[in-house]
mmCIF file with all atom_site columns, C-alpha atoms in Angstrom:
data_model
loop_
_atom_site.group_PDB
_atom_site.id
_atom_site.type_symbol
_atom_site.label_atom_id
_atom_site.label_alt_id
_atom_site.label_comp_id
_atom_site.label_asym_id
_atom_site.label_entity_id
_atom_site.label_seq_id
_atom_site.pdbx_PDB_ins_code
_atom_site.Cartn_x
_atom_site.Cartn_y
_atom_site.Cartn_z
_atom_site.occupancy
_atom_site.B_iso_or_equiv
_atom_site.pdbx_formal_charge
_atom_site.auth_seq_id
_atom_site.auth_comp_id
_atom_site.auth_asym_id
_atom_site.auth_atom_id
_atom_site.pdbx_PDB_model_num
ATOM 1   C CA . MET A 1 1   ? 0.000   0.000   0.000   1.00 0.00 ? 1   MET A CA 1
ATOM 2   C CA . SER A 1 2   ? 1.353   3.332   -0.822  1.00 0.00 ? 2   SER A CA 1
ATOM 3   C CA . TRP A 1 3   ? 0.534   7.015   -0.663  1.00 0.00 ? 3   TRP A CA 1
ATOM 4   C CA . LEU A 1 4   ? -1.435  6.483   -3.819  1.00 0.00 ? 4   LEU A CA 1
ATOM 5   C CA . LEU A 1 5   ? -3.883  4.239   -2.060  1.00 0.00 ? 5   LEU A CA 1
ATOM 6   C CA . ALA A 1 6   ? -4.300  6.820   0.674   1.00 0.00 ? 6   ALA A CA 1
ATOM 7   C CA . GLY A 1 7   ? -5.549  9.272   -1.912  1.00 0.00 ? 7   GLY A CA 1
ATOM 8   C CA . ALA A 1 8   ? -7.641  6.635   -3.596  1.00 0.00 ? 8   ALA A CA 1
ATOM 9   C CA . LEU A 1 9   ? -9.444  6.085   -0.330  1.00 0.00 ? 9   LEU A CA 1
ATOM 10  C CA . LEU A 1 10  ? -10.214 9.753   0.044   1.00 0.00 ? 10  LEU A CA 1
ATOM 11  C CA . LEU A 1 11  ? -11.451 10.061  -3.510  1.00 0.00 ? 11  LEU A CA 1
ATOM 12  C CA . SER A 1 12  ? -13.354 6.846   -3.961  1.00 0.00 ? 12  SER A CA 1
ATOM 13  C CA . GLY A 1 13  ? -13.983 5.008   -0.701  1.00 0.00 ? 13  GLY A CA 1
ATOM 14  C CA . CYS A 1 14  ? -14.366 1.924   -2.838  1.00 0.00 ? 14  CYS A CA 1
ATOM 15  C CA . THR A 1 15  ? -13.331 -1.681  -2.219  1.00 0.00 ? 15  THR A CA 1
ATOM 16  C CA . SER A 1 16  ? -14.114 -2.907  -5.741  1.00 0.00 ? 16  SER A CA 1
ATOM 17  C CA . LEU A 1 17  ? -12.386 -5.713  -7.559  1.00 0.00 ? 17  LEU A CA 1
ATOM 18  C CA . PRO A 1 18  ? -11.637 -4.575  -11.136 1.00 0.00 ? 18  PRO A CA 1
ATOM 19  C CA . ASP A 1 19  ? -12.355 -6.861  -14.100 1.00 0.00 ? 19  ASP A CA 1
ATOM 20  C CA . LYS A 1 20  ? -9.493  -9.250  -14.890 1.00 0.00 ? 20  LYS A CA 1
ATOM 21  C CA . VAL A 1 21  ? -8.007  -8.847  -11.394 1.00 0.00 ? 21  VAL A CA 1
ATOM 22  C CA . GLU A 1 22  ? -7.934  -12.124 -9.503  1.00 0.00 ? 22  GLU A CA 1
ATOM 23  C CA . PRO A 1 23  ? -6.545  -11.716 -5.979  1.00 0.00 ? 23  PRO A CA 1
ATOM 24  C CA . VAL A 1 24  ? -3.946  -14.288 -5.026  1.00 0.00 ? 24  VAL A CA 1
ATOM 25  C CA . THR A 1 25  ? -5.153  -17.339 -3.138  1.00 0.00 ? 25  THR A CA 1
ATOM 26  C CA . SER A 1 26  ? -3.364  -19.373 -0.465  1.00 0.00 ? 26  SER A CA 1
ATOM 27  C CA . PHE A 1 27  ? -2.332  -15.970 0.897   1.00 0.00 ? 27  PHE A CA 1
ATOM 28  C CA . GLU A 1 28  ? -0.417  -15.955 4.191   1.00 0.00 ? 28  GLU A CA 1
ATOM 29  C CA . LEU A 1 29  ? -0.566  -12.606 5.960   1.00 0.00 ? 29  LEU A CA 1
ATOM 30  C CA . ASP A 1 30  ? 2.307   -13.450 8.332   1.00 0.00 ? 30  ASP A CA 1
ATOM 31  C CA . ARG A 1 31  ? 4.615   -13.795 5.329   1.00 0.00 ? 31  ARG A CA 1
ATOM 32  C CA . TYR A 1 32  ? 3.405   -10.514 3.802   1.00 0.00 ? 32  TYR A CA 1
ATOM 33  C CA . LEU A 1 33  ? 4.029   -8.432  6.932   1.00 0.00 ? 33  LEU A CA 1
ATOM 34  C CA . GLY A 1 34  ? 7.157   -6.282  7.154   1.00 0.00 ? 34  GLY A CA 1
ATOM 35  C CA . GLU A 1 35  ? 8.849   -3.768  4.878   1.00 0.00 ? 35  GLU A CA 1
ATOM 36  C CA . TRP A 1 36  ? 8.114   -3.308  1.156   1.00 0.00 ? 36  TRP A CA 1
ATOM 37  C CA . HIS A 1 37  ? 9.694   -0.825  -1.278  1.00 0.00 ? 37  HIS A CA 1
ATOM 38  C CA . GLU A 1 38  ? 7.643   0.908   -3.936  1.00 0.00 ? 38  GLU A CA 1
ATOM 39  C CA . LEU A 1 39  ? 9.344   0.265   -7.279  1.00 0.00 ? 39  LEU A CA 1
ATOM 40  C CA . ALA A 1 40  ? 6.680   1.813   -9.510  1.00 0.00 ? 40  ALA A CA 1
ATOM 41  C CA . ARG A 1 41  ? 3.219   3.368   -9.325  1.00 0.00 ? 41  ARG A CA 1
ATOM 42  C CA . LEU A 1 42  ? 0.667   5.172   -11.395 1.00 0.00 ? 42  LEU A CA 1
ATOM 43  C CA . ASP A 1 43  ? 0.590   8.978   -11.107 1.00 0.00 ? 43  ASP A CA 1
ATOM 44  C CA . HIS A 1 44  ? -1.656  10.816  -8.663  1.00 0.00 ? 44  HIS A CA 1
ATOM 45  C CA . SER A 1 45  ? -1.282  14.230  -7.047  1.00 0.00 ? 45  SER A CA 1
ATOM 46  C CA . PHE A 1 46  ? -1.156  12.936  -3.478  1.00 0.00 ? 46  PHE A CA 1
ATOM 47  C CA . GLU A 1 47  ? 1.938   10.852  -4.204  1.00 0.00 ? 47  GLU A CA 1
ATOM 48  C CA . ARG A 1 48  ? 3.538   13.185  -6.729  1.00 0.00 ? 48  ARG A CA 1
ATOM 49  C CA . GLY A 1 49  ? 7.087   14.214  -5.834  1.00 0.00 ? 49  GLY A CA 1
ATOM 50  C CA . LEU A 1 50  ? 7.604   11.414  -3.333  1.00 0.00 ? 50  LEU A CA 1
ATOM 51  C CA . THR A 1 51  ? 10.700  9.242   -3.624  1.00 0.00 ? 51  THR A CA 1
ATOM 52  C CA . GLN A 1 52  ? 12.093  6.454   -1.457  1.00 0.00 ? 52  GLN A CA 1
ATOM 53  C CA . VAL A 1 53  ? 8.543   5.276   -0.770  1.00 0.00 ? 53  VAL A CA 1
ATOM 54  C CA . SER A 1 54  ? 8.069   2.292   1.503   1.00 0.00 ? 54  SER A CA 1
ATOM 55  C CA . ALA A 1 55  ? 5.204   0.531   3.214   1.00 0.00 ? 55  ALA A CA 1
ATOM 56  C CA . HIS A 1 56  ? 5.482   -1.321  6.498   1.00 0.00 ? 56  HIS A CA 1
ATOM 57  C CA . TYR A 1 57  ? 2.794   -3.799  7.545   1.00 0.00 ? 57  TYR A CA 1
ATOM 58  C CA . SER A 1 58  ? 2.368   -5.147  11.078  1.00 0.00 ? 58  SER A CA 1
ATOM 59  C CA . MET A 1 59  ? -0.440  -6.684  13.111  1.00 0.00 ? 59  MET A CA 1
ATOM 60  C CA . ARG A 1 60  ? -2.948  -4.599  15.052  1.00 0.00 ? 60  ARG A CA 1
ATOM 61  C CA . GLU A 1 61  ? -4.391  -5.735  18.363  1.00 0.00 ? 61  GLU A CA 1
ATOM 62  C CA . ASP A 1 62  ? -7.850  -6.027  16.757  1.00 0.00 ? 62  ASP A CA 1
ATOM 63  C CA . GLY A 1 63  ? -6.577  -8.574  14.214  1.00 0.00 ? 63  GLY A CA 1
ATOM 64  C CA . GLY A 1 64  ? -6.257  -6.054  11.400  1.00 0.00 ? 64  GLY A CA 1
ATOM 65  C CA . VAL A 1 65  ? -3.072  -4.803  9.765   1.00 0.00 ? 65  VAL A CA 1
ATOM 66  C CA . ARG A 1 66  ? -1.287  -1.581  10.698  1.00 0.00 ? 66  ARG A CA 1
ATOM 67  C CA . VAL A 1 67  ? -0.064  0.184   7.557   1.00 0.00 ? 67  VAL A CA 1
ATOM 68  C CA . VAL A 1 68  ? 2.683   2.810   7.642   1.00 0.00 ? 68  VAL A CA 1
ATOM 69  C CA . ASN A 1 69  ? 3.491   4.468   4.314   1.00 0.00 ? 69  ASN A CA 1
ATOM 70  C CA . ARG A 1 70  ? 6.536   6.688   4.154   1.00 0.00 ? 70  ARG A CA 1
ATOM 71  C CA . GLY A 1 71  ? 8.122   8.743   1.377   1.00 0.00 ? 71  GLY A CA 1
ATOM 72  C CA . PHE A 1 72  ? 10.494  11.625  0.881   1.00 0.00 ? 72  PHE A CA 1
ATOM 73  C CA . ASP A 1 73  ? 8.900   14.812  -0.480  1.00 0.00 ? 73  ASP A CA 1
ATOM 74  C CA . THR A 1 74  ? 11.533  16.234  -2.834  1.00 0.00 ? 74  THR A CA 1
ATOM 75  C CA . GLU A 1 75  ? 9.913   19.677  -3.009  1.00 0.00 ? 75  GLU A CA 1
ATOM 76  C CA . LYS A 1 76  ? 9.668   20.159  0.761   1.00 0.00 ? 76  LYS A CA 1
ATOM 77  C CA . GLN A 1 77  ? 12.838  18.182  1.477   1.00 0.00 ? 77  GLN A CA 1
ATOM 78  C CA . ALA A 1 78  ? 11.003  16.335  4.243   1.00 0.00 ? 78  ALA A CA 1
ATOM 79  C CA . TRP A 1 79  ? 9.641   12.877  5.001   1.00 0.00 ? 79  TRP A CA 1
ATOM 80  C CA . LYS A 1 80  ? 5.877   12.295  4.843   1.00 0.00 ? 80  LYS A CA 1
ATOM 81  C CA . GLU A 1 81  ? 4.195   9.462   6.695   1.00 0.00 ? 81  GLU A CA 1
ATOM 82  C CA . ALA A 1 82  ? 0.635   8.134   6.724   1.00 0.00 ? 82  ALA A CA 1
ATOM 83  C CA . VAL A 1 83  ? -0.664  5.512   9.142   1.00 0.00 ? 83  VAL A CA 1
ATOM 84  C CA . GLY A 1 84  ? -3.679  3.391   8.271   1.00 0.00 ? 84  GLY A CA 1
ATOM 85  C CA . LYS A 1 85  ? -5.390  0.099   8.915   1.00 0.00 ? 85  LYS A CA 1
ATOM 86  C CA . ALA A 1 86  ? -6.390  -2.800  6.702   1.00 0.00 ? 86  ALA A CA 1
ATOM 87  C CA . TYR A 1 87  ? -8.779  -5.739  6.995   1.00 0.00 ? 87  TYR A CA 1
ATOM 88  C CA . PHE A 1 88  ? -9.612  -8.718  4.813   1.00 0.00 ? 88  PHE A CA 1
ATOM 89  C CA . VAL A 1 89  ? -12.612 -8.320  2.520   1.00 0.00 ? 89  VAL A CA 1
ATOM 90  C CA . ASP A 1 90  ? -13.109 -12.054 2.016   1.00 0.00 ? 90  ASP A CA 1
ATOM 91  C CA . SER A 1 91  ? -11.387 -15.022 3.573   1.00 0.00 ? 91  SER A CA 1
ATOM 92  C CA . GLU A 1 92  ? -7.949  -14.517 5.155   1.00 0.00 ? 92  GLU A CA 1
ATOM 93  C CA . ASP A 1 93  ? -6.336  -16.778 2.549   1.00 0.00 ? 93  ASP A CA 1
ATOM 94  C CA . ILE A 1 94  ? -7.314  -14.421 -0.297  1.00 0.00 ? 94  ILE A CA 1
ATOM 95  C CA . GLY A 1 95  ? -5.100  -11.380 -0.986  1.00 0.00 ? 95  GLY A CA 1
ATOM 96  C CA . ARG A 1 96  ? -7.972  -8.921  -1.019  1.00 0.00 ? 96  ARG A CA 1
ATOM 97  C CA . LEU A 1 97  ? -8.052  -6.290  1.688   1.00 0.00 ? 97  LEU A CA 1
ATOM 98  C CA . LYS A 1 98  ? -9.663  -2.946  2.376   1.00 0.00 ? 98  LYS A CA 1
ATOM 99  C CA . VAL A 1 99  ? -7.480  -0.175  3.760   1.00 0.00 ? 99  VAL A CA 1
ATOM 100 C CA . SER A 1 100 ? -8.277  3.126   5.428   1.00 0.00 ? 100 SER A CA 1
ATOM 101 C CA . PHE A 1 101 ? -6.202  6.184   6.185   1.00 0.00 ? 101 PHE A CA 1
ATOM 102 C CA . PHE A 1 102 ? -9.205  8.476   6.636   1.00 0.00 ? 102 PHE A CA 1
ATOM 103 C CA . GLY A 1 103 ? -11.744 7.332   9.221   1.00 0.00 ? 103 GLY A CA 1
ATOM 104 C CA . PRO A 1 104 ? -14.601 5.286   7.832   1.00 0.00 ? 104 PRO A CA 1
ATOM 105 C CA . PHE A 1 105 ? -13.485 5.439   4.169   1.00 0.00 ? 105 PHE A CA 1
ATOM 106 C CA . TYR A 1 106 ? -11.922 2.257   2.791   1.00 0.00 ? 106 TYR A CA 1
ATOM 107 C CA . GLY A 1 107 ? -10.238 1.550   -0.513  1.00 0.00 ? 107 GLY A CA 1
ATOM 108 C CA . ALA A 1 108 ? -9.385  -1.678  -2.281  1.00 0.00 ? 108 ALA A CA 1
ATOM 109 C CA . TYR A 1 109 ? -6.010  -3.383  -1.897  1.00 0.00 ? 109 TYR A CA 1
ATOM 110 C CA . ASN A 1 110 ? -6.069  -6.286  -4.344  1.00 0.00 ? 110 ASN A CA 1
ATOM 111 C CA . ILE A 1 111 ? -2.894  -8.363  -4.544  1.00 0.00 ? 111 ILE A CA 1
ATOM 112 C CA . ALA A 1 112 ? -2.977  -9.473  -8.169  1.00 0.00 ? 112 ALA A CA 1
ATOM 113 C CA . LYS A 1 113 ? 0.417   -11.213 -8.277  1.00 0.00 ? 113 LYS A CA 1
ATOM 114 C CA . LEU A 1 114 ? 2.735   -12.413 -5.521  1.00 0.00 ? 114 LEU A CA 1
ATOM 115 C CA . ASP A 1 115 ? 5.689   -14.738 -5.813  1.00 0.00 ? 115 ASP A CA 1
ATOM 116 C CA . GLU A 1 116 ? 6.151   -17.857 -3.676  1.00 0.00 ? 116 GLU A CA 1
ATOM 117 C CA . GLY A 1 117 ? 8.856   -16.184 -1.611  1.00 0.00 ? 117 GLY A CA 1
ATOM 118 C CA . TYR A 1 118 ? 6.754   -13.091 -0.905  1.00 0.00 ? 118 TYR A CA 1
ATOM 119 C CA . THR A 1 119 ? 9.465   -10.883 -2.393  1.00 0.00 ? 119 THR A CA 1
ATOM 120 C CA . MET A 1 120 ? 7.457   -8.983  -5.027  1.00 0.00 ? 120 MET A CA 1
ATOM 121 C CA . ALA A 1 121 ? 3.807   -7.959  -5.356  1.00 0.00 ? 121 ALA A CA 1
ATOM 122 C CA . LEU A 1 122 ? 1.531   -6.304  -7.901  1.00 0.00 ? 122 LEU A CA 1
ATOM 123 C CA . VAL A 1 123 ? -1.243  -4.418  -6.117  1.00 0.00 ? 123 VAL A CA 1
ATOM 124 C CA . ILE A 1 124 ? -4.304  -3.020  -7.864  1.00 0.00 ? 124 ILE A CA 1
ATOM 125 C CA . GLY A 1 125 ? -6.721  -0.582  -6.226  1.00 0.00 ? 125 GLY A CA 1
ATOM 126 C CA . PRO A 1 126 ? -10.469 -0.244  -6.798  1.00 0.00 ? 126 PRO A CA 1
ATOM 127 C CA . ASN A 1 127 ? -9.922  0.330   -10.527 1.00 0.00 ? 127 ASN A CA 1
ATOM 128 C CA . LEU A 1 128 ? -7.052  0.303   -13.012 1.00 0.00 ? 128 LEU A CA 1
ATOM 129 C CA . ASP A 1 129 ? -6.100  3.894   -12.234 1.00 0.00 ? 129 ASP A CA 1
ATOM 130 C CA . TYR A 1 130 ? -4.420  2.624   -9.056  1.00 0.00 ? 130 TYR A CA 1
ATOM 131 C CA . ALA A 1 131 ? -1.509  0.195   -9.257  1.00 0.00 ? 131 ALA A CA 1
ATOM 132 C CA . TRP A 1 132 ? 1.790   -0.384  -7.495  1.00 0.00 ? 132 TRP A CA 1
ATOM 133 C CA . LEU A 1 133 ? 4.743   -2.663  -7.964  1.00 0.00 ? 133 LEU A CA 1
ATOM 134 C CA . LEU A 1 134 ? 6.270   -3.498  -4.570  1.00 0.00 ? 134 LEU A CA 1
ATOM 135 C CA . ALA A 1 135 ? 9.341   -5.510  -3.626  1.00 0.00 ? 135 ALA A CA 1
ATOM 136 C CA . ARG A 1 136 ? 11.283  -6.471  -0.531  1.00 0.00 ? 136 ARG A CA 1
ATOM 137 C CA . ASP A 1 137 ? 14.555  -5.801  -2.360  1.00 0.00 ? 137 ASP A CA 1
ATOM 138 C CA . PRO A 1 138 ? 14.773  -2.182  -3.543  1.00 0.00 ? 138 PRO A CA 1
ATOM 139 C CA . GLN A 1 139 ? 16.413  -3.354  -6.792  1.00 0.00 ? 139 GLN A CA 1
ATOM 140 C CA . PRO A 1 140 ? 15.061  -6.693  -8.037  1.00 0.00 ? 140 PRO A CA 1
ATOM 141 C CA . SER A 1 141 ? 16.114  -8.251  -11.325 1.00 0.00 ? 141 SER A CA 1
ATOM 142 C CA . GLN A 1 142 ? 14.692  -7.138  -14.656 1.00 0.00 ? 142 GLN A CA 1
ATOM 143 C CA . GLY A 1 143 ? 13.280  -10.643 -15.141 1.00 0.00 ? 143 GLY A CA 1
ATOM 144 C CA . GLN A 1 144 ? 11.292  -10.418 -11.911 1.00 0.00 ? 144 GLN A CA 1
ATOM 145 C CA . CYS A 1 145 ? 9.890   -7.020  -12.852 1.00 0.00 ? 145 CYS A CA 1
ATOM 146 C CA . GLU A 1 146 ? 8.987   -8.147  -16.360 1.00 0.00 ? 146 GLU A CA 1
ATOM 147 C CA . ALA A 1 147 ? 6.787   -10.974 -15.063 1.00 0.00 ? 147 ALA A CA 1
ATOM 148 C CA . TYR A 1 148 ? 4.824   -8.470  -12.960 1.00 0.00 ? 148 TYR A CA 1
ATOM 149 C CA . LEU A 1 149 ? 4.570   -5.951  -15.774 1.00 0.00 ? 149 LEU A CA 1
ATOM 150 C CA . ALA A 1 150 ? 3.260   -8.697  -18.049 1.00 0.00 ? 150 ALA A CA 1
ATOM 151 C CA . GLU A 1 151 ? 0.511   -9.430  -15.512 1.00 0.00 ? 151 GLU A CA 1
ATOM 152 C CA . ALA A 1 152 ? -0.303  -5.714  -15.263 1.00 0.00 ? 152 ALA A CA 1
ATOM 153 C CA . ASP A 1 153 ? -0.487  -5.637  -19.094 1.00 0.00 ? 153 ASP A CA 1
ATOM 154 C CA . ARG A 1 154 ? -2.891  -8.589  -19.055 1.00 0.00 ? 154 ARG A CA 1
ATOM 155 C CA . ILE A 1 155 ? -5.100  -6.850  -16.505 1.00 0.00 ? 155 ILE A CA 1
ATOM 156 C CA . GLY A 1 156 ? -5.122  -3.658  -18.594 1.00 0.00 ? 156 GLY A CA 1
ATOM 157 C CA . VAL A 1 157 ? -2.675  -1.321  -16.852 1.00 0.00 ? 157 VAL A CA 1
ATOM 158 C CA . ASN A 1 158 ? -0.914  0.731   -19.522 1.00 0.00 ? 158 ASN A CA 1
ATOM 159 C CA . ARG A 1 159 ? 2.831   0.045   -19.356 1.00 0.00 ? 159 ARG A CA 1
ATOM 160 C CA . GLU A 1 160 ? 3.726   3.602   -20.393 1.00 0.00 ? 160 GLU A CA 1
ATOM 161 C CA . ASP A 1 161 ? 1.856   5.023   -17.388 1.00 0.00 ? 161 ASP A CA 1
ATOM 162 C CA . TRP A 1 162 ? 4.161   3.542   -14.728 1.00 0.00 ? 162 TRP A CA 1
ATOM 163 C CA . ILE A 1 163 ? 6.299   6.006   -12.764 1.00 0.00 ? 163 ILE A CA 1
ATOM 164 C CA . TRP A 1 164 ? 9.502   4.261   -11.744 1.00 0.00 ? 164 TRP A CA 1
ATOM 165 C CA . LEU A 1 165 ? 11.027  5.112   -8.376  1.00 0.00 ? 165 LEU A CA 1
ATOM 166 C CA . LYS A 1 166 ? 13.592  2.320   -8.548  1.00 0.00 ? 166 LYS A CA 1
ATOM 167 C CA . ARG A 1 167 ? 14.715  0.526   -11.667 1.00 0.00 ? 167 ARG A CA 1
ATOM 168 C CA . CYS A 1 168 ? 15.022  -3.213  -11.955 1.00 0.00 ? 168 CYS A CA 1
ATOM 169 C CA . ASP A 1 169 ? 18.554  -4.448  -12.650 1.00 0.00 ? 169 ASP A CA 1
#
């Protein structure tokens, strides 16, 4: 989850599952928790100008997920941080969650692709205007990235629209 999703929640408050997006199954939240680096995202004003974006997921006492998104604002030369919460929409073994940074408004967090080692993820929001490529390693291989971009292509995310924060080697 990134800053982009925070804005998506404010604007849409929607937990939809876009056509062609099939959330991963056999999902294990414990393996997903921890630090993720944002490699690429689609453009939105609320995330514009942020670099070094990361998301940290940990458990909440109520069984939900604590979400901490952090990025460096290049214009203000300062770090920005947003704290939110996420909960499963369906069963806990399906990578489909709803996340909120703004009170009662929730947005979709659909994990469309996730490798066996939980090292890279393609996340799609409530529609195809919201997408992120996340990785544990801030510089994964080009081959890893290509497999995720191919899935994004299949879903309908325009490859030219990605904003790259970190390039794949």
